[in-house]
XYZ file of N, CA and C in Angstrom:
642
model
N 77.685 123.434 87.835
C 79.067 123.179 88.218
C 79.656 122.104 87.318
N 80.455 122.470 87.060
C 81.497 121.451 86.144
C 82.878 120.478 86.816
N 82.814 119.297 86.327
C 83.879 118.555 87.296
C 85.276 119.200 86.599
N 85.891 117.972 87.015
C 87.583 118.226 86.825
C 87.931 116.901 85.678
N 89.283 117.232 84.771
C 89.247 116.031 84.179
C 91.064 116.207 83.795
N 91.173 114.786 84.511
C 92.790 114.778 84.738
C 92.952 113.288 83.943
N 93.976 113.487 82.817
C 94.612 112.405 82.473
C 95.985 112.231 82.588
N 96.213 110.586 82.575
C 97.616 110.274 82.957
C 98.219 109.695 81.476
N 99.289 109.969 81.395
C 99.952 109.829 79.720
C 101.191 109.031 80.004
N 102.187 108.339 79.324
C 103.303 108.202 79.233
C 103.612 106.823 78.367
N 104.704 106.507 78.272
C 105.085 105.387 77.405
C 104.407 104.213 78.489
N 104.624 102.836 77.275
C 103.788 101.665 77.693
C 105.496 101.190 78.676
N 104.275 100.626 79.925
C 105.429 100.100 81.136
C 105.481 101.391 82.182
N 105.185 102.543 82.084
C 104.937 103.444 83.121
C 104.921 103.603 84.244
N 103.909 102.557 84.298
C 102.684 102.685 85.291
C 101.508 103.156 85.655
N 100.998 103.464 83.919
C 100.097 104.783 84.053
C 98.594 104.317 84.916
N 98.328 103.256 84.388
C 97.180 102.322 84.609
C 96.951 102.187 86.075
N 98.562 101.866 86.868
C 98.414 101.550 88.488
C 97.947 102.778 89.360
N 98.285 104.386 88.662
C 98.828 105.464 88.821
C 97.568 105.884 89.128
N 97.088 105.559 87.798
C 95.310 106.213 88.088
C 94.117 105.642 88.617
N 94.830 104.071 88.465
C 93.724 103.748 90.033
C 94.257 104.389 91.162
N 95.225 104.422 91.706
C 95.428 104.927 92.426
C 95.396 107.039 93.134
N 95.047 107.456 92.068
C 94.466 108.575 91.529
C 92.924 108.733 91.632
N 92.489 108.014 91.244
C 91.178 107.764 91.128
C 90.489 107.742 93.059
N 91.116 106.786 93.501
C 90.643 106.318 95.001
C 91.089 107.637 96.010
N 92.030 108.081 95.943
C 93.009 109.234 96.313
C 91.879 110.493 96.171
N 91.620 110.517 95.051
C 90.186 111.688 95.238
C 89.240 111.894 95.792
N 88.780 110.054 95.526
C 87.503 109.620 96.049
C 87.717 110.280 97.611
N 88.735 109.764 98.333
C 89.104 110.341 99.859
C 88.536 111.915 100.197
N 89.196 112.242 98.847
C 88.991 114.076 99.078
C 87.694 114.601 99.275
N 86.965 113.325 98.753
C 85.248 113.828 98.646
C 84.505 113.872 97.442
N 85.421 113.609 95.986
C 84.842 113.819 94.867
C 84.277 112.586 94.391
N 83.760 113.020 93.419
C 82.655 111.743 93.101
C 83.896 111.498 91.275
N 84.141 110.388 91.207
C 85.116 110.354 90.097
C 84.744 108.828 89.481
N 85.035 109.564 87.843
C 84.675 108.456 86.924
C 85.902 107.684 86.179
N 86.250 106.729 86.642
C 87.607 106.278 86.429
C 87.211 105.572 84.533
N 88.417 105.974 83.888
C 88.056 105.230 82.186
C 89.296 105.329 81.515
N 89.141 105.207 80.527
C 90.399 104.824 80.008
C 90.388 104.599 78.417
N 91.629 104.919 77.388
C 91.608 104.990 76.150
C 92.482 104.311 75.279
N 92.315 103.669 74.411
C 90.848 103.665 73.388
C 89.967 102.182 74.697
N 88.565 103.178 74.736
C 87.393 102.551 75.365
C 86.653 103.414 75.648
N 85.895 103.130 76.871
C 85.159 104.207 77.500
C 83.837 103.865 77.583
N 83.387 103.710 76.207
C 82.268 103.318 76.268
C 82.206 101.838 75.149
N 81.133 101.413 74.943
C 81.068 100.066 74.325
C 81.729 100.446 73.046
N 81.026 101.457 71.991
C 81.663 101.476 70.714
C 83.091 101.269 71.156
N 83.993 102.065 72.232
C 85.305 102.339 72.410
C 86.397 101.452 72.685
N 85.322 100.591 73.598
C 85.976 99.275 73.884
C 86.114 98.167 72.687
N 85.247 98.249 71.908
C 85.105 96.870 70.372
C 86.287 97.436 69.489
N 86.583 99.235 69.512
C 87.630 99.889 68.697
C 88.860 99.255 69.121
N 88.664 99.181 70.543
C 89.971 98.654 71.331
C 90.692 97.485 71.134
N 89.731 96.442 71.086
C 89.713 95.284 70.804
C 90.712 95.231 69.496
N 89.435 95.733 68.798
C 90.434 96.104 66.901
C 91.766 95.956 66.843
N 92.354 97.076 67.600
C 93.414 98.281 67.279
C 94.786 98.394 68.385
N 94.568 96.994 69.274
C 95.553 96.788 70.248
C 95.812 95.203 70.495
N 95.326 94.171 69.499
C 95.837 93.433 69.499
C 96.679 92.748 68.005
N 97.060 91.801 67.347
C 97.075 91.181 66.421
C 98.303 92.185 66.085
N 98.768 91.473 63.979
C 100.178 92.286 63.927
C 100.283 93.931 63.502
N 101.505 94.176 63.913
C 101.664 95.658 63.448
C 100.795 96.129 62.201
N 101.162 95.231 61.099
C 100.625 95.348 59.557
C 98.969 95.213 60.046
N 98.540 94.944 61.112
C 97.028 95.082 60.747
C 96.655 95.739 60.322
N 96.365 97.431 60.462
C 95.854 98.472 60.444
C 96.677 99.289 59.378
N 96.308 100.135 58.405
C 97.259 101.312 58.156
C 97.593 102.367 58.798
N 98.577 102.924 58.951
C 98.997 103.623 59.930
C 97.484 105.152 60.523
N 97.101 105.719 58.346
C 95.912 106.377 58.909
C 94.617 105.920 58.895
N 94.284 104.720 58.983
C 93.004 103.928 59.480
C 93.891 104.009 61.155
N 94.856 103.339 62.125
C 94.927 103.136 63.082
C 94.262 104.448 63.504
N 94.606 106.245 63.024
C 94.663 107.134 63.466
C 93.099 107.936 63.470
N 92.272 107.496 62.477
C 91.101 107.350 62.147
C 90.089 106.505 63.380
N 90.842 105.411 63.557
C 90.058 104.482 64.610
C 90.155 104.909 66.224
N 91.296 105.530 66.572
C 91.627 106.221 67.829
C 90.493 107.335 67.883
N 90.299 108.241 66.451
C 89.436 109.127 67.162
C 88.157 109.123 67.463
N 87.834 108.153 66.817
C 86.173 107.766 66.319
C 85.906 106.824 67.652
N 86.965 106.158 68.778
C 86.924 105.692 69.938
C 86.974 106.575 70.890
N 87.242 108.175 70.859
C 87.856 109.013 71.452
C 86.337 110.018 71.440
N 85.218 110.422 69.920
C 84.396 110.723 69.583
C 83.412 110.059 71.114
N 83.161 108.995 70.343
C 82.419 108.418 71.144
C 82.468 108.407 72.618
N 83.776 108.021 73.372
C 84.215 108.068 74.379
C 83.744 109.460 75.421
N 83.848 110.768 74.721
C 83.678 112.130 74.992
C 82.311 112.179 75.018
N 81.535 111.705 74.358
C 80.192 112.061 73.964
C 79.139 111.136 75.026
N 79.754 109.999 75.323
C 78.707 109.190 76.048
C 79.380 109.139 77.822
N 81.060 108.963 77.765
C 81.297 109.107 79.014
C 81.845 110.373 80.069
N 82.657 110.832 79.266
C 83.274 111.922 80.081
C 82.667 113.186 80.006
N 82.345 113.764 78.560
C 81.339 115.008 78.854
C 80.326 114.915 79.897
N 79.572 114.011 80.361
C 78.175 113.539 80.829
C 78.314 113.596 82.629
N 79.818 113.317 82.437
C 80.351 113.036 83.935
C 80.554 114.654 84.458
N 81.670 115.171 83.283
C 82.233 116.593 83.713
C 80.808 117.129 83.784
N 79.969 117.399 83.055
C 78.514 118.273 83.513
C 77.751 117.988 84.241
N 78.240 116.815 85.162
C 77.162 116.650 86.308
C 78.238 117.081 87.173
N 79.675 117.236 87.176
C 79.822 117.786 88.493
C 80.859 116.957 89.224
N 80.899 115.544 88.120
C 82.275 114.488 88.642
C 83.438 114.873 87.807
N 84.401 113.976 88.874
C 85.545 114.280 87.858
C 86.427 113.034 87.405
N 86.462 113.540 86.210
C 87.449 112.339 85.379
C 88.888 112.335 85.549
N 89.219 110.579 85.702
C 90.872 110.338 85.231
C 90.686 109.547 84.144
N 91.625 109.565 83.222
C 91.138 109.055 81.758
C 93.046 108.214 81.778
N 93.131 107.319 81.629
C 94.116 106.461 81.377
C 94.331 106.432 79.767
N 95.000 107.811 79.152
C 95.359 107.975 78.121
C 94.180 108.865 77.308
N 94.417 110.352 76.594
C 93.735 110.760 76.155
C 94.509 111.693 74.736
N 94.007 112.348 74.364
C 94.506 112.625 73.269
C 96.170 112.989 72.696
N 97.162 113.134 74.105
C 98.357 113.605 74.251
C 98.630 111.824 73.981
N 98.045 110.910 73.981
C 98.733 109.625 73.232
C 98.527 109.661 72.012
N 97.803 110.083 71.253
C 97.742 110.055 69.974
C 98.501 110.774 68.973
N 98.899 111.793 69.636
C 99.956 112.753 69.324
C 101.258 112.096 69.417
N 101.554 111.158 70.298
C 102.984 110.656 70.314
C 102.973 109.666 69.745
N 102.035 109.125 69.533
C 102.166 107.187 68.968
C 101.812 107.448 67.763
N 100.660 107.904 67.194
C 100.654 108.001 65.819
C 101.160 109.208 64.863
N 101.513 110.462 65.800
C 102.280 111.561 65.484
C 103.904 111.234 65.726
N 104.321 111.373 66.902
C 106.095 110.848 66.408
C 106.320 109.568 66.737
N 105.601 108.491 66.784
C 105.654 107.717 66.785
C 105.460 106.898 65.346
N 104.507 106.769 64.663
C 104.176 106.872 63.372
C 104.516 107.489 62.050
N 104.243 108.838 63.019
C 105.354 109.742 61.587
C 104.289 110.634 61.113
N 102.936 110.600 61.250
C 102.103 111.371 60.705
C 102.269 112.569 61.598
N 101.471 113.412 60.586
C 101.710 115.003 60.679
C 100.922 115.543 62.018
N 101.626 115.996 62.763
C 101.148 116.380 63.741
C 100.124 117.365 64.134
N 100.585 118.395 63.324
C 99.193 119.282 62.520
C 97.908 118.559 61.862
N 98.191 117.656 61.600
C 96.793 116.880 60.969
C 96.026 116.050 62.544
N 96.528 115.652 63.047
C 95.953 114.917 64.094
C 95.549 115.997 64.856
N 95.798 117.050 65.218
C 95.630 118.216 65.934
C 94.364 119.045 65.235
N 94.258 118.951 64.123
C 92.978 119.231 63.622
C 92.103 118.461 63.402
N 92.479 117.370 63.068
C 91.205 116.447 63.597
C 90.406 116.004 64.575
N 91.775 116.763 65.967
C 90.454 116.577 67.008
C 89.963 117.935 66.980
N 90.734 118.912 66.697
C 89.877 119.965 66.414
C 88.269 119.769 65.720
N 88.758 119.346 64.842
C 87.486 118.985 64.038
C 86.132 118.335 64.118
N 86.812 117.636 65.014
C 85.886 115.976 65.389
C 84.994 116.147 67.121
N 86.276 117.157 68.134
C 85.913 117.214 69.487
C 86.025 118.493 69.759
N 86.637 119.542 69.013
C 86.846 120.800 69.350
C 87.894 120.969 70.379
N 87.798 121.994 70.991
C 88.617 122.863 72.013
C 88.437 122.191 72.952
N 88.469 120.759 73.387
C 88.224 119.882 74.524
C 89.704 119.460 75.060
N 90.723 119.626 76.188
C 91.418 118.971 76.561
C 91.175 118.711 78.013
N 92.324 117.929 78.436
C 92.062 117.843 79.875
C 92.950 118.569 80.811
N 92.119 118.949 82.093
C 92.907 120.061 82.915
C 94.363 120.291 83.237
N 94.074 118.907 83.708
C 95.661 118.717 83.870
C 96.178 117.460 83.360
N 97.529 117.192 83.013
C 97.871 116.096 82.597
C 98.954 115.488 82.941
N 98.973 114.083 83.563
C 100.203 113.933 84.771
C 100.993 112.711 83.552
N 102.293 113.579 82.954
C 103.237 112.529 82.354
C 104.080 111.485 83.149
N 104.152 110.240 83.254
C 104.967 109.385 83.763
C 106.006 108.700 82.978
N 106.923 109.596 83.160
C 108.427 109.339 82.236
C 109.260 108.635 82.801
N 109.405 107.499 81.549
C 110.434 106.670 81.620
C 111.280 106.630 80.283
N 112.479 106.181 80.977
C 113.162 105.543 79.327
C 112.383 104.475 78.606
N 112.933 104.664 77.003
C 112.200 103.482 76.286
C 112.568 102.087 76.606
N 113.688 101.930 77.005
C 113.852 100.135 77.334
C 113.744 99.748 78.230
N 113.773 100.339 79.265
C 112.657 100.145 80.893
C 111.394 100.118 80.443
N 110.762 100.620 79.501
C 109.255 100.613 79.892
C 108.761 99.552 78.975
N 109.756 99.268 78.009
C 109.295 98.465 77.331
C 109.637 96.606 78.040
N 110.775 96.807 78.202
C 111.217 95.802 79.528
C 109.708 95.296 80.682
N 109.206 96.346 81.199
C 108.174 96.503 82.134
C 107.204 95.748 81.531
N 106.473 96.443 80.357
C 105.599 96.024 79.468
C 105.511 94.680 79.268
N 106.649 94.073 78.307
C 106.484 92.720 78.199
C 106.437 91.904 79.011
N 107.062 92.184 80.524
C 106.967 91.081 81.390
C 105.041 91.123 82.080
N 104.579 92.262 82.129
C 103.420 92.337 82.318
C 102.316 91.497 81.300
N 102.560 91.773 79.988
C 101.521 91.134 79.254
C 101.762 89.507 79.313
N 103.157 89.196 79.433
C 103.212 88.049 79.540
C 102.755 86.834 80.679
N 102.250 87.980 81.440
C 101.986 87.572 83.031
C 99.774 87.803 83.088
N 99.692 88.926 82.199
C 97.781 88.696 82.270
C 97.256 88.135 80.924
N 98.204 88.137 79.734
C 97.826 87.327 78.756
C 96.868 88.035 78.091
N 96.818 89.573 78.191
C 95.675 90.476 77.678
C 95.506 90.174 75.800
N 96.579 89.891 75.493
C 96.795 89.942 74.243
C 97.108 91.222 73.688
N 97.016 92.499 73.990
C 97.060 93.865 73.585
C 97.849 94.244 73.558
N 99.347 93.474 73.025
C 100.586 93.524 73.101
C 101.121 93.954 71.093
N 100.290 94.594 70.562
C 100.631 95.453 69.162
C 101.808 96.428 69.368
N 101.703 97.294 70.272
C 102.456 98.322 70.055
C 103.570 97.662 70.863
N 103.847 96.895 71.536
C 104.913 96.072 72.750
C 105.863 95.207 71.608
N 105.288 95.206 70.703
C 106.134 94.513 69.696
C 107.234 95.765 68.775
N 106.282 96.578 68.774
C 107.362 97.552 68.162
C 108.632 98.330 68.998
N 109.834 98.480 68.098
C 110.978 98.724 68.236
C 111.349 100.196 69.648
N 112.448 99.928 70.352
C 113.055 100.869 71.086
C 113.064 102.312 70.583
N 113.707 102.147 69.455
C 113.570 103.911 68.979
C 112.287 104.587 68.908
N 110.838 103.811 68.556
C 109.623 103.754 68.701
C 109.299 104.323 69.520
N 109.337 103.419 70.607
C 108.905 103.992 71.773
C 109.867 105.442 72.386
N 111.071 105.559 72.022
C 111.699 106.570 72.356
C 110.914 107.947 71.748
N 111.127 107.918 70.669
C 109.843 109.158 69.867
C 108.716 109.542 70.813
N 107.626 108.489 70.968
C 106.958 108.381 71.823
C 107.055 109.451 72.886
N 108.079 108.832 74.298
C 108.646 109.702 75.108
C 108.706 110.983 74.922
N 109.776 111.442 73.946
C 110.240 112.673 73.746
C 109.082 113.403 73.198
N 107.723 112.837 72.736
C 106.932 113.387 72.539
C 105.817 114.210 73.406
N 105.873 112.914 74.371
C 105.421 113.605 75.666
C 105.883 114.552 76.795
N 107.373 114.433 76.653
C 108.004 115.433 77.241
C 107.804 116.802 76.522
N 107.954 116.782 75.239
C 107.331 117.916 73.950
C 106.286 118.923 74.964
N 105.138 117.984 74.376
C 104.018 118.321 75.139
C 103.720 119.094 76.356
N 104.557 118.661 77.437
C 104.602 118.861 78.560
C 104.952 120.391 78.566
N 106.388 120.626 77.956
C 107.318 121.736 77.858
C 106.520 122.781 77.281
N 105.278 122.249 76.104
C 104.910 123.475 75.454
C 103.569 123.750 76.367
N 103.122 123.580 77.243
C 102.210 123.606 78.530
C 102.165 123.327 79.961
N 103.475 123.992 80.250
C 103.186 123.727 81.552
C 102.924 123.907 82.614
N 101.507 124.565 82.506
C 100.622 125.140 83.153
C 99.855 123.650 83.247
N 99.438 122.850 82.764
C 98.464 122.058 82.333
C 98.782 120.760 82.467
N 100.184 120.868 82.666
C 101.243 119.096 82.890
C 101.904 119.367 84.139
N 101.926 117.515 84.179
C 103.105 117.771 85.131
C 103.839 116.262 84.995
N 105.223 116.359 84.895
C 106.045 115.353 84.587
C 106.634 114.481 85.886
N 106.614 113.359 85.816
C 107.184 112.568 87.400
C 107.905 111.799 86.692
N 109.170 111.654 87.517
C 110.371 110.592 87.160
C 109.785 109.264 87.583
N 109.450 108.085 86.534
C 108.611 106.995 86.801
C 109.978 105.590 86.920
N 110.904 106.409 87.153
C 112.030 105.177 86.968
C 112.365 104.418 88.842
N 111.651 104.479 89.493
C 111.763 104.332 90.925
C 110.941 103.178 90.883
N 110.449 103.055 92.369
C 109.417 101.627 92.651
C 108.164 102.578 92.825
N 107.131 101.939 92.715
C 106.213 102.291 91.948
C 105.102 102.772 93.259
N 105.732 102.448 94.666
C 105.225 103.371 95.523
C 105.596 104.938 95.649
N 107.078 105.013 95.436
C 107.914 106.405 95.230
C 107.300 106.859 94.193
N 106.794 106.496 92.757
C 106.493 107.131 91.830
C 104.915 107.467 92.294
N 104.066 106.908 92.426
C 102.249 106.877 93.236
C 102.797 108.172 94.319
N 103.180 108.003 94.810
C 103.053 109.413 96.297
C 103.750 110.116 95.574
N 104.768 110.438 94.750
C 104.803 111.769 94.314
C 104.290 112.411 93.058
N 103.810 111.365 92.736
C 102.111 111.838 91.684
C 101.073 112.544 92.239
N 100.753 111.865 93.322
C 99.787 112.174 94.073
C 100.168 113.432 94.635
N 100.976 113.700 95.175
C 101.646 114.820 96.151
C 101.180 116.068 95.049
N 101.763 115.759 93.698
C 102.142 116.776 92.813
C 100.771 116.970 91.936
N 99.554 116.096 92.345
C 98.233 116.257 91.482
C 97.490 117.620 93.068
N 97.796 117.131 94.096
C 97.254 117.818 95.300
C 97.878 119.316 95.492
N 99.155 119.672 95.255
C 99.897 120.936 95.016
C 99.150 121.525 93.804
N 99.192 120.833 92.436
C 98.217 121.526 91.530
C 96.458 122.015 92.047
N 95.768 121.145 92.905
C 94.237 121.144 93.065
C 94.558 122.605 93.826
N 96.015 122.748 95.337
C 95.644 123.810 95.932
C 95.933 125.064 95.452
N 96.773 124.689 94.255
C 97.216 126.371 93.595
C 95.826 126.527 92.562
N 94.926 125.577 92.348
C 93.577 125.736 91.731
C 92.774 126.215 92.828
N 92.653 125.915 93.581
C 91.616 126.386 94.667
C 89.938 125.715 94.824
């Protein structure tokens, strides 16, 4: 038996992070045994990538070293945590999975979207996740959100929080992209509410998907 593996996507300030703990526990209820993780991390290599590649200035990284380093955190990530989980039978929420890489370093960045798309081809194969719950917001709300948050846990992982509104707008529209060209496999929630209204009708709308799965 094979588990389930649901990730949550959307621009930074979301809520994606609150969404899927709360996702995560919400299952647990249902009876499933679930491996809560999150990207770039997962596992140790994933987490030191993390470290890398989400703090310090924009100019750190080149845009295709940043895109290089996401997957080789993403490699690893698949190989030691989430494959291991899905084949025993648990199921994963992954706090960002490959539908971020597509928007941040694909229209976000500017690189070719076809190239990142074959590289996970390349690198992970025909691996996505079942379903994928977008939490859409505008770019200056979420970025608004964002900064008052980092400024409040002091994570330091405030790289991409520095970059520009239109940025993050790309971003967005990227994930809405996404969504539109699968949506069998997504599902989009208006994240512009309080963040209990946005949690229960995530939830509502991850439980309508499990019963039309069966």
């Amino acid at each position: 038996m094979t588990g389930v593996f649901i990730a949550v996507e959307g621009i930074d300030g979301c809520g994606k992070t609150g969404f899927a703990q709360a996702l995560a526990g919400h299952l647990t209820q249902r009876g499933k045994e679930v491996v809560a993780t999150r990207e770039p991390g997962g596992s140790p290599q994933g987490d030191a990538i993390r470290a890398l590649i989400l703090s310090g200035a924009d100019d750190s990284w080149d845009d295709r070293s940043e895109l290089l380093l996401m997957t080789a955190a993403r490699i690893e990530h698949v190989r030691r945590t989430i494959r291991p989980a899905l084949d025993a039978g648990r199921w994963v929420v992954c706090d960002r999975f490959v539908g971020s890489t597509i928007a941040y370093q694909g229209a976000g960045r500017g690189l070719p979207v076809d190239f990142i798309r074959m590289l996970h081809a390349r690198t992970i194969g025909d691996f996505f996740p079942d379903l994928t719950v977008v939490l859409d917001l505008d770019a200056g709300t979420g970025l608004a959100r964002s900064r008052k948050r980092l400024t409040r846990d002091g994570s330091g992982e405030d790289r991409f929080e520095t970059l520009t509104q239109e940025f993050h707008a790309r971003v967005r529209q990227s994930f809405l992209d996404q969504a539109a060209a699968d949506r069998a496999a997504h599902v989009v929630i208006d994240a512009s509410r309080s963040q209990d209204q946005v949690i229960a009708d995530a939830l509502a709308a991850v439980d309508a998907w499990l019963d039309a799965r069966g």
